[in-house]
XYZ file of C-alpha atoms in Angstrom:
670
model
C 0.000 0.000 0.000
C 1.183 3.501 -0.812
C 2.795 5.498 1.956
C -0.027 7.904 2.830
C 2.293 10.070 4.909
C 4.499 10.741 1.900
C 1.425 11.383 -0.253
C 0.096 13.931 2.226
C 3.465 15.594 2.724
C 3.819 16.055 -1.035
C 0.706 18.240 -0.899
C 2.120 20.198 2.034
C 5.440 20.761 0.334
C 3.937 21.886 -2.963
C 1.522 24.211 -1.156
C 4.134 25.945 0.969
C 6.625 26.152 -1.917
C 4.130 27.649 -4.378
C 2.811 30.190 -1.893
C 6.345 31.151 -0.906
C 7.397 31.620 -4.540
C 4.301 33.693 -5.300
C 4.816 35.678 -2.089
C 1.075 35.366 -1.500
C -1.538 32.734 -0.917
C -3.005 30.429 1.709
C -0.786 27.502 2.697
C -2.575 26.551 5.919
C -5.716 24.944 4.500
C -3.933 22.680 1.993
C -1.476 21.588 4.678
C -4.329 20.874 7.072
C -6.515 19.002 4.595
C -3.761 16.867 3.071
C -4.833 13.564 4.663
C -8.478 14.271 3.859
C -7.385 14.645 0.243
C -5.398 11.404 0.327
C -8.419 9.495 1.600
C -10.830 10.912 -0.956
C -8.678 11.252 -4.062
C -6.757 8.000 -3.801
C -9.507 5.715 -2.487
C -12.906 7.007 -3.585
C -12.931 9.705 -6.266
C -13.911 8.409 -9.723
C -12.177 10.595 -12.273
C -9.977 10.321 -15.330
C -7.090 12.795 -15.540
C -6.929 12.219 -19.306
C -10.542 13.342 -19.728
C -11.676 15.951 -17.185
C -15.077 16.105 -18.924
C -16.044 12.428 -18.685
C -19.796 12.597 -18.171
C -20.119 10.228 -15.207
C -17.093 11.400 -13.233
C -17.468 12.300 -9.602
C -17.494 16.042 -9.035
C -15.065 17.547 -6.539
C -15.562 21.087 -5.254
C -13.046 22.936 -3.105
C -15.520 25.341 -1.522
C -12.845 27.023 0.605
C -11.188 28.082 -2.626
C -8.509 30.190 -0.975
C -6.816 26.827 -0.325
C -6.394 26.462 -4.084
C -2.941 24.919 -3.849
C -4.637 21.808 -2.478
C -6.511 21.154 -5.699
C -3.596 22.252 -7.895
C -1.302 19.823 -6.080
C -3.874 17.045 -6.435
C -4.423 17.664 -10.132
C -0.684 17.731 -10.752
C 0.067 14.632 -8.694
C -2.767 12.511 -10.091
C -1.841 13.150 -13.711
C -3.881 16.019 -15.104
C -2.396 18.345 -17.700
C -0.994 20.621 -15.032
C 2.805 20.370 -15.111
C 5.057 21.464 -12.286
C 5.862 24.656 -14.199
C 2.267 25.747 -13.661
C 2.589 25.234 -9.921
C 5.753 27.303 -9.966
C 3.697 30.016 -11.706
C 1.043 30.005 -8.981
C -0.923 33.272 -8.941
C 1.011 34.650 -11.910
C -0.340 36.206 -15.103
C -1.854 33.696 -17.559
C -0.925 30.661 -15.477
C -3.323 27.745 -15.041
C -3.009 28.179 -11.285
C -4.819 31.422 -10.408
C -5.252 32.559 -6.821
C -8.629 30.853 -6.529
C -9.718 27.877 -8.667
C -11.371 28.908 -11.928
C -13.402 26.595 -14.132
C -12.257 26.698 -17.729
C -8.739 27.724 -16.741
C -7.442 24.645 -14.920
C -8.258 21.135 -16.188
C -10.151 19.260 -13.497
C -11.565 22.309 -11.723
C -15.358 21.977 -11.705
C -16.363 25.456 -10.542
C -14.885 28.822 -9.693
C -14.644 29.062 -5.906
C -13.605 32.334 -4.410
C -16.552 33.870 -2.558
C -17.019 31.542 0.401
C -20.199 29.490 0.581
C -20.850 29.438 -3.139
C -18.809 26.286 -3.715
C -20.949 24.157 -1.422
C -24.012 25.749 -3.001
C -22.797 24.975 -6.528
C -22.251 21.424 -5.318
C -25.881 21.214 -4.200
C -26.862 22.152 -7.750
C -24.528 19.532 -9.184
C -25.920 16.828 -6.908
C -29.471 17.832 -7.800
C -28.659 17.632 -11.504
C -27.159 14.165 -11.010
C -30.239 12.924 -9.179
C -32.677 14.307 -11.746
C -30.711 12.997 -14.727
C -30.457 9.574 -13.104
C -34.226 9.495 -12.672
C -34.784 10.545 -16.278
C -32.224 8.364 -18.044
C -31.200 5.345 -15.966
C -32.803 2.054 -16.929
C -32.596 -1.413 -15.349
C -29.065 -2.672 -15.784
C -27.896 0.678 -17.100
C -27.089 3.242 -14.417
C -25.374 5.600 -16.831
C -25.742 8.474 -14.343
C -24.275 7.320 -11.053
C -21.713 9.604 -9.469
C -21.085 11.499 -6.260
C -20.454 15.155 -5.578
C -17.749 15.725 -2.959
C -17.047 19.033 -1.251
C -14.289 20.285 1.010
C -15.434 23.287 3.006
C -14.348 25.255 6.038
C -15.599 27.544 8.777
C -15.881 30.484 6.405
C -18.259 28.630 4.090
C -20.416 27.679 7.053
C -20.504 31.217 8.415
C -21.740 32.596 5.099
C -25.534 32.649 5.108
C -25.776 31.084 1.676
C -24.594 27.769 3.132
C -27.756 27.680 5.243
C -29.954 28.304 2.210
C -28.280 25.618 0.138
C -27.750 22.937 2.760
C -31.337 23.190 3.956
C -32.474 22.545 0.392
C -30.022 19.655 0.018
C -31.666 18.001 2.983
C -35.163 18.668 1.679
C -34.165 17.200 -1.697
C -32.554 14.135 -0.058
C -29.355 14.489 -2.098
C -27.741 11.304 -0.823
C -24.830 11.464 -3.272
C -23.670 14.805 -1.877
C -20.834 14.305 0.623
C -19.250 17.310 2.311
C -16.042 17.091 4.339
C -15.770 19.906 6.855
C -12.234 21.083 7.613
C -12.921 21.909 11.253
C -9.708 23.661 12.259
C -11.220 26.496 14.306
C -9.088 29.227 12.694
C -9.979 32.082 10.349
C -8.144 35.242 9.328
C -8.979 36.988 12.599
C -7.803 34.056 14.716
C -9.606 31.455 16.815
C -13.235 31.483 15.682
C -14.708 30.597 19.077
C -15.663 34.178 20.031
C -17.805 34.618 16.894
C -18.634 31.157 15.536
C -20.384 29.162 18.228
C -22.818 27.188 16.076
C -23.306 23.530 16.887
C -22.584 22.579 13.290
C -23.410 18.850 13.578
C -26.817 19.607 15.087
C -27.420 22.291 12.506
C -26.893 19.777 9.703
C -28.914 17.095 11.461
C -31.761 19.613 11.567
C -31.421 20.067 7.804
C -31.935 16.332 7.339
C -28.293 15.381 6.739
C -26.312 12.430 8.019
C -23.511 13.678 10.239
C -20.398 11.573 10.747
C -17.735 12.501 13.247
C -15.896 14.352 14.460
C -13.112 12.190 13.040
C -9.388 12.825 13.072
C -8.847 14.622 9.784
C -5.192 13.590 9.828
C -6.025 9.885 10.029
C -6.389 8.720 6.429
C -8.087 5.484 7.411
C -10.611 7.270 9.631
C -11.550 9.656 6.815
C -11.627 6.755 4.340
C -14.025 4.824 6.589
C -16.237 7.881 7.032
C -16.514 8.403 3.270
C -17.362 4.735 2.794
C -20.168 5.080 5.346
C -21.427 8.238 3.697
C -21.678 6.480 0.333
C -24.137 3.995 1.835
C -26.768 6.709 2.349
C -29.872 6.333 0.223
C -31.913 9.342 1.317
C -29.666 11.951 2.963
C -26.625 14.046 2.133
C -23.699 13.605 4.510
C -21.448 15.974 6.439
C -18.185 14.475 7.682
C -16.677 16.620 10.430
C -12.883 16.363 10.194
C -10.888 17.823 13.082
C -7.660 19.223 11.651
C -4.770 21.531 12.419
C -4.375 24.398 9.983
C -0.807 24.501 8.692
C -0.184 20.935 9.881
C 3.551 20.215 9.915
C 4.709 23.761 10.505
C 6.420 23.914 13.919
C 5.577 27.546 14.616
C 2.599 28.340 12.391
C 0.316 25.324 12.806
C -2.966 26.145 14.564
C -2.461 29.891 14.114
C -4.065 32.526 11.938
C -0.649 33.245 10.425
C -0.840 29.925 8.579
C -4.076 30.954 6.931
C -3.247 33.637 4.433
C 0.454 34.380 4.143
C 3.639 32.552 3.139
C 5.362 30.605 5.896
C 8.710 32.235 5.172
C 11.941 30.548 4.145
C 13.101 29.714 7.663
C 9.758 28.240 8.687
C 9.652 26.210 5.483
C 13.098 24.835 6.314
C 11.904 23.859 9.777
C 8.724 22.355 8.340
C 10.732 20.227 5.906
C 12.750 18.923 8.831
C 9.655 18.244 10.903
C 7.983 16.374 8.047
C 11.072 14.472 7.039
C 10.819 15.966 3.559
C 14.415 16.648 2.470
C 13.662 17.542 -1.146
C 14.251 20.886 -2.839
C 11.293 23.157 -3.615
C 8.906 21.677 -6.194
C 10.727 18.335 -6.226
C 8.520 15.266 -5.733
C 10.093 11.787 -5.633
C 9.044 9.373 -8.348
C 7.631 6.941 -5.781
C 5.233 9.623 -4.614
C 4.103 10.363 -8.170
C 3.516 6.639 -8.656
C 1.464 6.454 -5.470
C -0.732 9.349 -6.578
C -1.001 8.496 -10.285
C -4.692 8.032 -11.193
C -4.348 7.819 -14.971
C -4.615 4.029 -15.340
C -7.384 3.695 -12.772
C -9.294 6.602 -14.254
C -8.981 5.285 -17.797
C -10.294 1.909 -16.675
C -13.224 3.519 -14.856
C -14.181 5.593 -17.870
C -13.813 2.611 -20.197
C -16.115 0.544 -18.003
C -18.673 3.317 -18.175
C -18.227 3.663 -21.948
C -18.890 -0.048 -22.357
C -22.001 0.283 -20.225
C -23.149 3.255 -22.278
C -22.706 1.401 -25.569
C -24.996 -1.312 -24.255
C -27.441 1.394 -23.196
C -27.242 2.976 -26.651
C -28.026 -0.368 -28.272
C -31.143 -0.887 -26.148
C -32.256 2.734 -25.763
C -30.908 4.632 -28.797
C -33.229 7.637 -28.530
C -32.544 8.144 -24.830
C -28.799 7.783 -25.413
C -28.805 10.376 -28.179
C -30.823 12.828 -26.115
C -28.613 12.318 -23.064
C -25.469 13.016 -25.094
C -27.040 16.084 -26.695
C -28.039 17.515 -23.366
C -24.699 16.835 -21.696
C -22.963 18.593 -24.586
C -25.229 21.613 -24.110
C -26.575 21.420 -27.653
C -30.132 22.410 -28.508
C -32.329 20.117 -30.609
C -32.182 20.678 -34.349
C -35.725 22.023 -34.406
C -35.346 24.658 -31.727
C -34.778 27.529 -34.150
C -38.165 26.802 -35.711
C -39.813 26.540 -32.290
C -38.436 29.972 -31.418
C -39.466 31.467 -34.753
C -42.971 30.088 -34.335
C -43.243 31.453 -30.796
C -42.198 34.932 -31.893
C -44.488 34.848 -34.921
C -47.407 33.710 -32.773
C -46.820 36.541 -30.304
C -46.684 39.027 -33.186
C -49.879 37.699 -34.733
C -51.864 37.742 -31.488
C -50.558 41.188 -30.457
C -51.805 40.678 -26.912
C -51.806 43.295 -24.191
C -50.297 41.488 -21.204
C -47.620 42.101 -18.592
C -44.203 41.046 -19.820
C -44.074 38.564 -16.922
C -47.136 36.923 -18.519
C -45.516 37.214 -21.937
C -42.587 35.339 -20.437
C -44.854 32.518 -19.316
C -46.471 32.367 -22.758
C -43.042 32.004 -24.348
C -42.030 29.417 -21.776
C -45.068 27.301 -22.621
C -43.595 26.768 -26.076
C -39.974 26.467 -24.998
C -40.428 24.115 -22.042
C -42.558 21.802 -24.175
C -39.776 21.591 -26.753
C -36.794 21.482 -24.366
C -36.794 18.859 -21.605
C -33.565 20.385 -20.301
C -35.287 23.597 -19.175
C -35.441 23.369 -15.377
C -37.408 26.192 -13.808
C -38.029 27.583 -10.388
C -38.859 30.545 -8.214
C -37.841 31.901 -4.837
C -41.316 31.589 -3.321
C -42.926 33.816 -5.966
C -44.148 31.357 -8.561
C -47.578 32.989 -8.845
C -45.921 36.367 -9.364
C -42.919 35.396 -11.488
C -45.015 33.014 -13.640
C -42.092 30.666 -14.184
C -44.252 27.533 -14.132
C -45.829 26.000 -17.246
C -47.989 23.024 -18.162
C -44.774 21.125 -19.014
C -43.084 21.862 -15.694
C -44.996 20.477 -12.714
C -43.575 21.078 -9.261
C -40.521 19.005 -8.355
C -41.082 16.802 -5.319
C -39.228 13.932 -3.640
C -40.782 10.864 -2.024
C -39.751 9.371 1.311
C -37.073 7.296 -0.404
C -35.609 10.435 -1.959
C -36.808 9.747 -5.495
C -37.917 12.721 -7.638
C -41.368 12.781 -9.210
C -40.230 14.024 -12.625
C -41.228 17.622 -11.929
C -39.298 20.456 -13.563
C -40.229 23.472 -11.451
C -38.364 24.020 -8.190
C -39.798 25.776 -5.168
C -36.597 27.300 -3.793
C -38.351 29.039 -0.915
C -37.247 32.508 0.127
C -33.642 31.857 -0.855
C -32.685 34.144 -3.746
C -28.909 33.875 -3.290
C -29.060 30.122 -2.791
C -31.249 29.734 -5.872
C -28.850 31.697 -8.047
C -25.772 29.744 -6.942
C -27.566 26.391 -7.124
C -28.520 27.234 -10.706
C -24.829 27.835 -11.392
C -24.079 24.344 -10.108
C -26.832 22.826 -12.236
C -25.445 24.529 -15.331
C -21.880 23.496 -14.500
C -22.921 19.868 -14.108
C -24.543 19.783 -17.518
C -27.780 18.339 -18.806
C -30.035 21.250 -17.844
C -30.603 24.901 -18.639
C -31.721 26.353 -15.298
C -33.920 29.388 -14.840
C -35.334 30.899 -11.680
C -37.463 33.844 -10.702
C -37.766 36.542 -8.093
C -38.530 40.266 -8.018
C -35.950 42.483 -9.690
C -35.234 44.371 -6.490
C -34.109 41.085 -4.897
C -31.426 40.647 -7.520
C -29.367 42.420 -4.876
C -29.518 39.216 -2.844
C -28.510 37.142 -5.879
C -25.914 39.484 -7.262
C -22.672 37.731 -6.381
C -23.919 34.446 -7.821
C -25.062 36.270 -10.967
C -21.564 37.717 -11.241
C -20.060 34.257 -10.807
C -22.257 32.873 -13.599
C -20.986 35.641 -15.859
C -17.378 35.009 -14.833
C -17.783 31.267 -15.435
C -19.652 31.773 -18.746
C -22.599 29.644 -17.687
C -26.003 29.496 -19.380
C -28.215 30.490 -16.449
C -31.406 32.500 -16.871
C -32.714 34.877 -14.200
C -36.350 35.889 -14.445
C -36.718 39.200 -12.616
C -40.287 40.464 -12.512
C -41.822 43.607 -10.993
C -39.136 45.593 -12.721
C -39.819 49.216 -11.750
C -42.034 51.635 -9.864
C -44.770 49.855 -11.835
C -44.858 47.463 -8.897
C -47.021 50.091 -7.252
C -48.407 49.857 -3.757
C -45.614 47.766 -2.210
C -43.509 50.898 -2.220
C -39.822 51.743 -2.538
C -38.494 48.647 -0.740
C -39.758 46.586 -3.664
C -39.496 49.074 -6.533
C -36.430 48.691 -8.708
C -34.700 51.948 -9.522
C -30.987 51.238 -9.980
C -31.166 47.509 -10.632
C -31.377 47.448 -14.420
C -28.396 49.771 -14.723
C -26.372 47.875 -12.142
C -26.963 44.506 -13.801
C -25.855 45.954 -17.125
C -22.508 46.746 -15.501
C -21.704 43.041 -14.981
C -19.437 41.942 -17.849
C -20.701 38.983 -19.884
C -24.255 39.210 -18.531
C -26.997 39.839 -21.063
C -29.822 41.986 -19.719
C -33.192 42.179 -21.495
C -36.081 44.495 -20.686
C -38.668 43.640 -23.329
C -41.613 45.838 -24.262
C -44.184 43.264 -25.405
C -44.872 39.619 -26.160
C -42.733 39.392 -29.298
C -39.706 41.020 -27.673
C -40.122 38.717 -24.674
C -40.233 35.596 -26.850
C -37.086 36.772 -28.644
C -35.355 37.521 -25.350
C -36.091 34.012 -24.105
C -34.845 32.433 -27.329
C -31.620 34.429 -27.149
C -31.126 33.453 -23.505
C -31.615 29.770 -24.305
C -29.232 29.941 -27.263
C -26.565 31.842 -25.309
C -24.087 29.107 -24.371
C -21.429 31.314 -22.771
C -23.455 34.027 -21.078
C -26.058 34.130 -18.336
C -29.124 36.255 -18.947
C -31.319 38.501 -16.815
C -34.865 39.111 -18.033
C -36.476 42.205 -16.491
C -40.241 41.915 -16.703
C -43.191 44.087 -15.798
C -45.984 43.484 -13.356
C -48.381 45.767 -15.233
C -49.922 45.097 -18.634
C -48.099 46.407 -21.680
C -49.789 46.991 -25.050
C -48.315 45.278 -28.067
C -46.089 47.609 -30.069
C -46.840 47.265 -33.808
C -43.717 46.526 -35.776
C -42.852 46.096 -39.424
C -40.451 43.221 -38.872
C -39.146 40.867 -36.235
C -35.628 39.992 -37.361
C -33.788 42.888 -35.725
C -35.197 42.389 -32.208
C -32.479 39.828 -31.514
C -29.865 42.514 -32.152
C -30.826 44.210 -28.899
C -32.264 47.393 -30.404
C -34.140 48.218 -33.562
C -36.145 50.954 -35.239
C -39.678 50.432 -33.998
C -41.424 53.400 -35.608
C -40.381 56.022 -38.147
C -42.086 59.427 -38.547
C -43.929 58.086 -41.595
C -45.830 55.711 -39.332
C -47.546 58.660 -37.665
C -48.301 60.513 -40.861
C -45.170 62.623 -41.361
C -43.254 62.562 -44.628
C -40.130 64.210 -43.278
C -36.931 62.726 -41.867
C -36.563 62.241 -38.160
C -35.339 65.233 -36.191
C -34.616 63.238 -33.044
C -34.554 59.687 -31.718
C -36.398 58.475 -28.648
C -34.785 55.378 -27.131
C -36.990 53.410 -24.769
C -37.079 50.042 -23.030
C -39.773 47.855 -21.555
C -42.913 49.547 -20.315
C -41.693 52.963 -21.448
C -41.772 52.032 -25.153
C -45.494 52.774 -25.172
C -44.776 56.259 -23.797
C -42.288 56.854 -26.604
C -44.859 55.829 -29.229
C -47.534 58.072 -27.744
C -45.060 60.945 -27.531
C -44.122 60.394 -31.167
C -47.771 60.724 -32.134
C -48.207 63.905 -30.086
C -45.107 65.480 -31.576
C -46.275 64.606 -35.067
C -49.312 66.815 -34.511
C -46.879 69.730 -34.181
C -44.928 68.627 -37.243
C -41.996 67.322 -35.176
C -40.673 64.090 -36.653
C -39.025 61.572 -34.336
C -37.853 58.003 -34.661
C -38.670 55.543 -31.882
C -36.074 52.921 -31.083
C -36.910 50.033 -28.822
C -33.792 48.824 -27.026
C -34.743 45.690 -25.095
C -31.092 44.725 -24.548
C -28.370 47.314 -24.325
C -25.777 44.592 -23.757
C -26.670 42.745 -26.956
C -26.937 45.977 -28.937
C -23.481 47.034 -27.810
C -22.010 43.925 -29.492
C -23.455 44.742 -32.903
C -21.425 46.144 -35.773
C -20.722 49.846 -35.955
C -22.724 49.985 -39.163
C -25.809 48.489 -37.565
C -25.575 50.698 -34.489
C -25.339 53.795 -36.681
C -28.311 52.651 -38.725
C -30.407 52.533 -35.552
C -28.928 55.616 -33.864
C -27.769 57.884 -36.708
C -24.948 60.304 -36.043
C -26.102 63.900 -35.664
C -29.631 63.190 -34.484
C -30.381 64.250 -30.892
C -31.236 61.301 -28.675
C -33.613 61.169 -25.731
C -33.734 58.068 -23.503
C -36.801 56.956 -21.570
C -36.605 54.320 -18.837
C -38.132 54.031 -15.375
C -34.754 53.780 -13.695
C -31.672 55.802 -12.838
C -30.522 58.177 -15.551
C -26.717 57.899 -15.287
C -26.507 54.759 -17.400
C -27.914 56.366 -20.530
C -25.276 59.022 -21.092
C -23.009 56.403 -22.709
C -25.278 56.640 -25.767
C -24.591 60.366 -26.031
C -28.171 61.304 -25.271
C -29.273 64.904 -24.839
C -31.757 64.094 -22.080
C -33.121 61.213 -20.046
C -36.622 60.775 -18.721
C -35.849 58.609 -15.704
C -35.953 58.481 -11.931
C -33.021 59.220 -9.631
C -34.773 58.839 -6.312
C -36.612 56.031 -4.554
C -40.261 55.478 -5.309
C -43.444 55.795 -3.326
C -46.299 53.557 -2.265
C -49.275 54.132 -4.581
C -50.998 52.529 -7.559
C -48.690 52.155 -10.540
C -50.584 54.592 -12.734
C -50.411 57.275 -10.078
C -46.685 56.745 -9.623
C -45.857 56.924 -13.326
C -47.689 60.215 -13.598
C -46.145 61.533 -10.374
C -42.597 60.811 -11.559
C -43.094 62.194 -15.039
C -43.472 58.968 -16.992
C -46.144 60.301 -19.307
C -46.277 60.762 -23.042
C -46.707 64.477 -22.477
C -43.496 64.772 -20.460
C -41.551 62.724 -22.989
C -42.855 64.919 -25.788
C -42.026 68.090 -23.831
C -38.492 66.782 -23.211
C -38.017 66.284 -26.948
C -39.280 69.806 -27.595
C -36.796 71.249 -25.100
C -33.930 69.321 -26.698
C -34.941 70.565 -30.144
C -35.585 74.117 -28.903
C -39.208 73.949 -30.058
């Protein structure tokens, strides 16, 4: 049997050497979790270093991502394409070993873990995806979806409130293949956590409906191994394994201190640590016998081959299921989706209904969820308001044995942040396109997970309804003022604020087709009239010419352009008509997505917003955002709202056709 002490010490040495060379980093957690890693990675984890994307691999999430040298050492030692040169370049520009693990940068990293608590929450999403796919695709004799999701997490993850949201749901969903190993070392940046972290963590997780194993000695490989083996026997509960460890284990003077957490040990302490560990090797030198002990390439190849053989048998007996499973895991849409989308948009245009854009969203979803079994919806306790449920997506429920009922709409409860990060995990796992709803003002709760989806380039769709002061009587706590503008500031996030049913159907289609960007759909509570339009093709470009002066009886060229989004498009059209009575010709541009429009060609953007024409923007939100389009004026709102019926509020804050028309007159000096 391999020398587990040498295997663990290799992790410690690589961690302290890389952090020392970078002159920054967190050596303590990797040094403290080394034996936990030996137990999991060498005795339980099913993975193939030659193919990090094997569909039925176990997922491993390092939720306390500041300890990134742990996973980098493991990936290097087990045989992934992460050579020692990359470890020497830890935290350096363009290396594959950034300060916190980043999916898409380092082979074998499943999710980007930096903000504490989101890793465990992503893992809940991954475990949910595994359970739902298993229920949909496994057949007798063919368990083609059968893997675990393992998480390492620390005190910081458990102190973050999002861990409560996610772990409570994991218990409710009976995610028995989710196994979390808690690095219980009692130290954070500020020192011993006992003055400020007094939770009884085992009882907390028992209350969630988890199995709790331990405390076990986190430095006893066999004890951790046995605990994982017990956890894998669970059929109806996730498991927390409490591992008592010493942060910075092996360091004579830094172990069990906050100094081991987030700074290099220093050359002298590293020398002493090498002596204490009996590790005489130079920095970044690992003996061949240790590499051989860690090497997972042959085992991983055999595990994947066994699965591939199983899958070929499955394909022979269930060819349609096999093809659909592969399509979904690759993230590809069915060949007919483009026609489904075109039909949905055409139907919306033909019906020209006056409905709230949240209802328009549900109408579009009826078509899309029927065509796409991978659409997995949900809402943070606002299903009747967000309208994210459809006839194809009954509520997801689990029986006493933990088996799902086939439902595709998740009741997340009042857990906006947890919902957003769980959706990230679902998307990262593959097989589903997740979407979830709440009020736009509560995007503040979700924001960091939305940012992480954008950073990770994940196809996640946020349905944000009640998008403005149009919410009405609930007042300023619920009325979104700055939220549209602030979401547009997140790089790689597409934001749509559609004006009617056709724009909403297009926005949904674009969100579904967007494989490397998350999307936020901002939708109204109040009814919006359909905006007549000559064509539909340009909606997907984010902005288009909705109405020229000729459409209100003027035969002259436009003297100004009114740019509007969402519910304010109708105000722009009415203002255009009023101005036409005075002989003032204006073009109305609907701009449902500024982010998409900004990616269009210069030629197209100039065709929509011609140079030299004064521009006036109209949106029921803060005005600062709109100056980037070189507008002359903005009809907006730069203060918080009031509690009153929506119609009263719009008039009170100047969102009337008359005020828009008067603003145009002022700009033109009329």
